[in-house]
Amino acid sequence: MATASAQRMRTSTRTRGALIDPGGIDLKMVARELEAVADYVTNIKREIGALRANELYRARLPVAHDELGNVVDATQSATNTIMAAAEEILGSAEQDFETYRTFVQHKVTQIFEACSFQDITGQRINKVVDELAQVEKRLSRFAAAVNMRDQAAQVDPEDAAKQARKDALLLNGPQTADLAVSQDDIDALFG
Amino acid sequence: MALDLKMPILVVDDYQTMVRIIRNLLKQLGFEDVDDASDGTAALAKLKEKKYGLVISDWNMEPMTGYELLRHVRSDEALRVTPFIMVTAESKTENVIAAKKAGVNNYIVKPFNAQTLKAKIEAVCGS
């Protein structure tokens, strides 16, 4: 087919100012379209380069993953420390007031120390937010540049199965304050 | 309102910290017989071994969710009257309505306090 097309182009003639081949194809228009396709491909190559996908998945996303893992660990560790201290205070059978007071002060100090996790986790979460903002910025620029449309056929089957389970079992997770129903509203539903 | 502090309570949550929090709150309220399970499947096994006066369950767990556990409990002749309180971060109205339709006795959204837990237990189990 390519050979036939090339043959038509070679045998083309100029008619009324346009380069028309005997088969009636406007070769100028074809050339313009090919040029547009070439520009589009060049643009996509440039945008793919700007996406820096390797950097995203080798550096930025692992950082976000690790930081969030650290946040979970730090939160859990602090919670356990705080709860253990509180449980020891509640479970104390100490009869002497001064000894009890010293014991409680010591445990309360442990609780204060454990609460310092919030500063660190706040900083870690800010790092994750920065990394994700970069990912979002690049993906959104790329999607706009190549006029990308999502295709249902390209949905990851594992992700689709997870989503189907979430939909069927109403696994919506925590909501933002404007979407969450309040305890008072729930109580009203239960009369 | 009078509560039977000796009634066995089953706490179902996959997050051990939350189990510990609820256990401590129940202990503060005076309940002595508290067991726990990490998901609906484990909870069903315990419910078939022992008669519980109350189930306090999270919603989002693997492999069996609290919502599925609730439906199992309500469809099981031997378990259907067991009081069931959902304690969950699932805070969309559709979740509350679905749980109510499935037969939940009360619904608490996380985070919650001891007073709310106590009030709901009293509303469901108080005589």
Short mmCIF file of C-alpha atoms in Angstrom, two decimals:
data_model
loop_
_atom_site.label_atom_id
_atom_site.label_comp_id
_atom_site.label_asym_id
_atom_site.label_seq_id
_atom_site.Cartn_x
_atom_site.Cartn_y
_atom_site.Cartn_z
CA MET A 1 0.00 0.00 0.00
CA ALA A 2 2.90 2.32 0.85
CA THR A 3 4.43 1.57 -2.56
CA ALA A 4 1.19 2.39 -4.34
CA SER A 5 0.95 5.66 -2.45
CA ALA A 6 4.54 6.56 -3.32
CA GLN A 7 3.82 5.76 -6.96
CA ARG A 8 0.80 8.08 -6.88
CA MET A 9 2.95 10.84 -5.38
CA ARG A 10 5.62 10.41 -8.06
CA THR A 11 3.03 10.64 -10.83
CA SER A 12 1.27 13.64 -9.32
CA THR A 13 0.45 16.69 -11.40
CA ARG A 14 -0.27 20.30 -10.57
CA THR A 15 -3.95 21.23 -11.07
CA ARG A 16 -5.40 24.77 -10.41
CA GLY A 17 -2.42 25.64 -8.17
CA ALA A 18 -2.71 22.52 -5.97
CA LEU A 19 -0.45 19.50 -6.11
CA ILE A 20 -2.95 16.81 -7.00
CA ASP A 21 -2.03 13.26 -7.91
CA PRO A 22 -4.00 11.32 -10.52
CA GLY A 23 -5.89 9.56 -7.72
CA GLY A 24 -7.28 12.95 -6.54
CA ILE A 25 -5.16 13.26 -3.39
CA ASP A 26 -4.14 16.79 -2.32
CA LEU A 27 -0.49 16.19 -1.59
CA LYS A 28 -0.03 19.60 0.01
CA MET A 29 -2.72 18.74 2.50
CA VAL A 30 -1.12 15.35 3.11
CA ALA A 31 2.22 17.06 3.65
CA ARG A 32 0.63 19.51 6.10
CA GLU A 33 -0.99 16.66 8.00
CA LEU A 34 2.24 14.70 8.10
CA GLU A 35 3.97 17.81 9.37
CA ALA A 36 1.30 18.19 12.08
CA VAL A 37 1.75 14.53 13.07
CA ALA A 38 5.52 15.03 13.21
CA ASP A 39 5.05 18.13 15.40
CA TYR A 40 2.66 16.20 17.64
CA VAL A 41 5.13 13.32 18.02
CA THR A 42 7.95 15.76 18.76
CA ASN A 43 5.76 17.49 21.32
CA ILE A 44 4.82 14.18 22.96
CA LYS A 45 8.50 13.16 23.11
CA ARG A 46 9.33 16.50 24.75
CA GLU A 47 6.46 16.13 27.24
CA ILE A 48 7.42 12.54 28.04
CA GLY A 49 10.91 13.80 28.76
CA ALA A 50 9.53 16.60 30.95
CA LEU A 51 7.47 14.05 32.86
CA ARG A 52 10.74 12.51 34.09
CA ALA A 53 8.87 9.30 34.84
CA ASN A 54 12.01 7.46 35.97
CA GLU A 55 12.71 10.09 38.60
CA LEU A 56 9.08 9.94 39.75
CA TYR A 57 8.95 6.21 40.31
CA ARG A 58 12.58 5.72 41.37
CA ALA A 59 12.91 8.68 43.72
CA ARG A 60 9.85 10.77 44.50
CA LEU A 61 7.20 8.05 44.94
CA PRO A 62 9.49 5.80 47.06
CA VAL A 63 10.25 8.82 49.27
CA ALA A 64 6.52 9.42 49.75
CA HIS A 65 6.00 5.72 50.45
CA ASP A 66 8.83 5.58 53.01
CA GLU A 67 7.79 8.80 54.73
CA LEU A 68 4.20 7.61 55.12
CA GLY A 69 5.45 4.26 56.44
CA ASN A 70 7.53 6.16 59.00
CA VAL A 71 4.51 8.24 59.98
CA VAL A 72 2.46 5.08 60.60
CA ASP A 73 5.28 3.54 62.66
CA ALA A 74 5.91 6.73 64.69
CA THR A 75 2.20 7.23 65.35
CA GLN A 76 1.78 3.63 66.45
CA SER A 77 4.85 3.75 68.67
CA ALA A 78 3.74 7.00 70.32
CA THR A 79 0.21 5.70 70.82
CA ASN A 80 1.51 2.54 72.46
CA THR A 81 3.79 4.55 74.77
CA ILE A 82 0.97 6.90 75.76
CA MET A 83 -1.50 4.08 76.30
CA ALA A 84 0.97 2.01 78.30
CA ALA A 85 1.69 4.99 80.58
CA ALA A 86 -2.03 5.67 81.04
CA GLU A 87 -2.72 2.00 81.75
CA GLU A 88 0.06 1.92 84.35
CA ILE A 89 -1.40 4.99 86.06
CA LEU A 90 -4.90 3.49 86.05
CA GLY A 91 -3.62 0.13 87.25
CA SER A 92 -1.40 1.48 90.03
CA ALA A 93 -2.17 0.10 93.48
CA GLU A 94 0.30 2.44 95.22
CA GLN A 95 -1.05 3.51 98.62
CA ASP A 96 1.55 6.11 99.61
CA PHE A 97 0.54 9.50 98.17
CA GLU A 98 4.05 10.89 97.61
CA THR A 99 5.22 7.70 95.92
CA TYR A 100 2.07 7.71 93.77
CA ARG A 101 2.59 11.38 92.88
CA THR A 102 6.20 10.77 91.79
CA PHE A 103 5.07 7.73 89.78
CA VAL A 104 2.30 9.68 88.03
CA GLN A 105 4.66 12.61 87.26
CA HIS A 106 7.13 10.18 85.72
CA LYS A 107 4.42 8.59 83.55
CA VAL A 108 3.02 11.98 82.51
CA THR A 109 6.53 13.03 81.43
CA GLN A 110 6.66 9.88 79.27
CA ILE A 111 3.34 10.91 77.72
CA PHE A 112 4.65 14.42 76.94
CA GLU A 113 7.80 12.93 75.40
CA ALA A 114 5.77 10.56 73.25
CA CYS A 115 3.62 13.47 71.99
CA SER A 116 6.71 14.98 70.35
CA PHE A 117 6.05 12.54 67.49
CA GLN A 118 3.55 15.06 66.10
CA ASP A 119 6.28 17.53 65.12
CA ILE A 120 8.25 14.88 63.24
CA THR A 121 5.23 13.31 61.55
CA GLY A 122 4.04 16.79 60.53
CA GLN A 123 7.34 17.40 58.77
CA ARG A 124 7.25 13.97 57.12
CA ILE A 125 3.72 14.53 55.86
CA ASN A 126 4.71 17.91 54.45
CA LYS A 127 7.50 16.18 52.50
CA VAL A 128 4.97 13.71 51.08
CA VAL A 129 2.62 16.55 50.14
CA ASP A 130 5.51 18.26 48.28
CA GLU A 131 6.44 15.07 46.42
CA LEU A 132 2.83 14.39 45.43
CA ALA A 133 2.38 17.99 44.30
CA GLN A 134 5.31 17.48 41.91
CA VAL A 135 3.78 14.24 40.58
CA GLU A 136 0.41 15.95 40.15
CA LYS A 137 1.95 18.96 38.40
CA ARG A 138 3.87 16.87 35.91
CA LEU A 139 1.02 14.46 35.17
CA SER A 140 -1.47 17.25 34.71
CA ARG A 141 0.90 19.11 32.36
CA PHE A 142 1.49 15.90 30.40
CA ALA A 143 -2.22 15.06 30.19
CA ALA A 144 -2.99 18.57 28.92
CA ALA A 145 -0.08 18.59 26.44
CA VAL A 146 -1.04 15.32 24.76
CA ASN A 147 -4.77 15.86 25.17
CA MET A 148 -4.93 12.54 26.98
CA ARG A 149 -8.23 10.79 27.58
CA ASP A 150 -8.68 7.98 30.10
CA GLN A 151 -9.73 4.68 28.58
CA ALA A 152 -11.83 2.20 30.50
CA ALA A 153 -10.07 -0.68 28.76
CA GLN A 154 -6.76 0.35 30.34
CA VAL A 155 -7.97 0.10 33.94
CA ASP A 156 -5.75 -2.17 36.04
CA PRO A 157 -7.83 -5.33 36.75
CA GLU A 158 -6.51 -5.53 40.33
CA ASP A 159 -7.47 -1.91 40.94
CA ALA A 160 -10.88 -2.49 39.32
CA ALA A 161 -11.53 -5.49 41.60
CA LYS A 162 -10.55 -3.44 44.66
CA GLN A 163 -12.82 -0.61 43.55
CA ALA A 164 -15.71 -3.02 42.96
CA ARG A 165 -15.29 -4.40 46.49
CA LYS A 166 -15.16 -0.89 47.92
CA ASP A 167 -18.36 0.03 46.08
CA ALA A 168 -20.21 -3.15 47.06
CA LEU A 169 -19.26 -2.98 50.74
CA LEU A 170 -19.45 0.82 51.04
CA LEU A 171 -15.80 1.12 52.02
CA ASN A 172 -15.69 4.89 51.70
CA GLY A 173 -13.19 5.55 54.48
CA PRO A 174 -12.99 8.70 56.59
CA GLN A 175 -14.63 11.75 55.02
CA THR A 176 -13.65 15.39 55.05
CA ALA A 177 -15.54 17.53 57.57
CA ASP A 178 -17.92 18.90 54.93
CA LEU A 179 -18.94 15.41 53.76
CA ALA A 180 -18.93 13.50 57.03
CA VAL A 181 -22.17 12.93 58.86
CA SER A 182 -22.03 14.09 62.49
CA GLN A 183 -22.75 11.94 65.51
CA ASP A 184 -25.77 14.15 66.22
CA ASP A 185 -27.18 13.47 62.74
CA ILE A 186 -26.59 9.75 63.22
CA ASP A 187 -28.33 9.86 66.59
CA ALA A 188 -31.28 11.57 64.92
CA LEU A 189 -31.48 8.70 62.40
CA PHE A 190 -31.61 6.20 65.26
CA GLY A 191 -34.26 8.24 67.05
CA MET B 1 -29.62 3.20 83.44
CA ALA B 2 -28.73 -0.28 84.74
CA LEU B 3 -26.16 -2.21 82.76
CA ASP B 4 -25.16 -5.82 83.22
CA LEU B 5 -21.44 -5.31 83.76
CA LYS B 6 -20.84 -9.06 83.59
CA MET B 7 -22.17 -9.46 80.05
CA PRO B 8 -19.50 -10.66 77.62
CA ILE B 9 -18.61 -8.09 74.95
CA LEU B 10 -16.87 -8.83 71.66
CA VAL B 11 -14.77 -6.00 70.19
CA VAL B 12 -14.01 -6.45 66.49
CA ASP B 13 -11.31 -4.27 64.96
CA ASP B 14 -8.25 -4.97 62.82
CA TYR B 15 -6.36 -2.10 64.41
CA GLN B 16 -4.91 -3.32 67.70
CA THR B 17 -4.58 0.22 69.09
CA MET B 18 -8.33 0.75 68.66
CA VAL B 19 -9.04 -2.61 70.33
CA ARG B 20 -6.87 -1.48 73.23
CA ILE B 21 -8.64 1.89 73.45
CA ILE B 22 -12.12 0.30 73.45
CA ARG B 23 -11.01 -2.37 75.94
CA ASN B 24 -9.72 0.34 78.30
CA LEU B 25 -12.90 2.41 77.94
CA LEU B 26 -15.04 -0.65 78.64
CA LYS B 27 -12.87 -1.44 81.65
CA GLN B 28 -13.39 2.11 82.90
CA LEU B 29 -17.13 1.62 82.48
CA GLY B 30 -16.86 -1.50 84.62
CA PHE B 31 -17.14 -4.28 82.03
CA GLU B 32 -14.94 -7.23 82.89
CA ASP B 33 -15.56 -9.84 80.20
CA VAL B 34 -14.22 -8.40 76.95
CA ASP B 35 -12.88 -10.44 74.03
CA ASP B 36 -11.62 -9.23 70.68
CA ALA B 37 -11.36 -10.36 67.08
CA SER B 38 -9.44 -8.85 64.20
CA ASP B 39 -12.10 -9.16 61.48
CA GLY B 40 -15.59 -10.48 60.74
CA THR B 41 -14.49 -14.05 60.08
CA ALA B 42 -12.67 -14.35 63.40
CA ALA B 43 -15.60 -12.64 65.13
CA LEU B 44 -18.15 -15.10 63.67
CA ALA B 45 -16.07 -18.01 64.96
CA LYS B 46 -16.05 -16.49 68.46
CA LEU B 47 -19.77 -15.69 68.30
CA LYS B 48 -20.49 -19.35 67.59
CA GLU B 49 -18.39 -20.47 70.57
CA LYS B 50 -19.68 -18.06 73.21
CA LYS B 51 -22.84 -16.09 73.83
CA TYR B 52 -22.06 -12.37 73.78
CA GLY B 53 -24.27 -9.63 75.18
CA LEU B 54 -22.90 -7.06 72.75
CA VAL B 55 -20.77 -6.81 69.63
CA ILE B 56 -18.83 -3.60 69.02
CA SER B 57 -17.44 -3.72 65.50
CA ASP B 58 -15.40 -1.64 63.11
CA TRP B 59 -16.61 -1.51 59.47
CA ASN B 60 -13.49 -1.58 57.31
CA MET B 61 -11.64 -4.87 57.86
CA GLU B 62 -10.18 -7.68 55.76
CA PRO B 63 -11.21 -10.26 54.76
CA MET B 64 -14.70 -9.86 56.25
CA THR B 65 -15.93 -6.33 56.94
CA GLY B 66 -18.06 -5.29 59.90
CA TYR B 67 -20.97 -4.69 57.52
CA GLU B 68 -20.75 -8.29 56.26
CA LEU B 69 -20.43 -9.50 59.86
CA LEU B 70 -23.58 -7.58 60.78
CA ARG B 71 -25.50 -9.19 57.89
CA HIS B 72 -24.22 -12.64 58.87
CA VAL B 73 -25.25 -12.09 62.49
CA ARG B 74 -28.71 -10.86 61.52
CA SER B 75 -29.28 -13.81 59.18
CA ASP B 76 -28.17 -16.43 61.71
CA GLU B 77 -31.07 -17.75 63.78
CA ALA B 78 -28.89 -18.25 66.86
CA LEU B 79 -27.21 -14.83 66.69
CA ARG B 80 -29.79 -12.52 65.17
CA VAL B 81 -30.83 -10.84 68.46
CA THR B 82 -27.26 -10.05 69.55
CA PRO B 83 -26.97 -6.28 70.10
CA PHE B 84 -24.57 -4.78 67.57
CA ILE B 85 -22.92 -1.35 67.65
CA MET B 86 -20.85 -0.18 64.70
CA VAL B 87 -17.84 1.96 65.69
CA THR B 88 -16.23 3.23 62.52
CA ALA B 89 -14.54 5.99 60.55
CA GLU B 90 -17.06 5.33 57.75
CA SER B 91 -18.92 8.59 58.09
CA LYS B 92 -21.03 8.83 54.93
CA THR B 93 -24.78 8.92 55.34
CA GLU B 94 -25.12 5.95 52.95
CA ASN B 95 -23.06 3.83 55.37
CA VAL B 96 -25.24 4.73 58.34
CA ILE B 97 -28.43 4.04 56.38
CA ALA B 98 -27.08 0.72 55.04
CA ALA B 99 -26.06 -0.37 58.55
CA LYS B 100 -29.45 0.61 59.93
CA LYS B 101 -31.24 -1.33 57.18
CA ALA B 102 -29.02 -4.32 57.95
CA GLY B 103 -30.15 -4.20 61.57
CA VAL B 104 -27.41 -2.39 63.49
CA ASN B 105 -28.57 -1.18 66.91
CA ASN B 106 -26.42 1.93 67.01
CA TYR B 107 -23.63 3.65 65.13
CA ILE B 108 -20.64 5.63 66.45
CA VAL B 109 -18.26 7.60 64.24
CA LYS B 110 -14.56 7.70 65.11
CA PRO B 111 -13.04 9.53 66.82
CA PHE B 112 -15.39 9.16 69.76
CA ASN B 113 -15.21 9.62 73.52
CA ALA B 114 -16.03 7.44 76.50
CA GLN B 115 -19.27 9.31 77.12
CA THR B 116 -20.58 8.55 73.62
CA LEU B 117 -19.64 4.88 73.93
CA LYS B 118 -21.30 4.66 77.32
CA ALA B 119 -24.47 6.39 76.07
CA LYS B 120 -24.79 4.03 73.11
CA ILE B 121 -24.18 0.91 75.20
CA GLU B 122 -26.82 2.11 77.64
CA ALA B 123 -29.24 2.83 74.80
CA VAL B 124 -28.73 -0.63 73.31
CA CYS B 125 -28.24 -2.81 76.39
CA GLY B 126 -29.63 -0.82 79.31
CA SER B 127 -32.65 -2.16 81.11
#
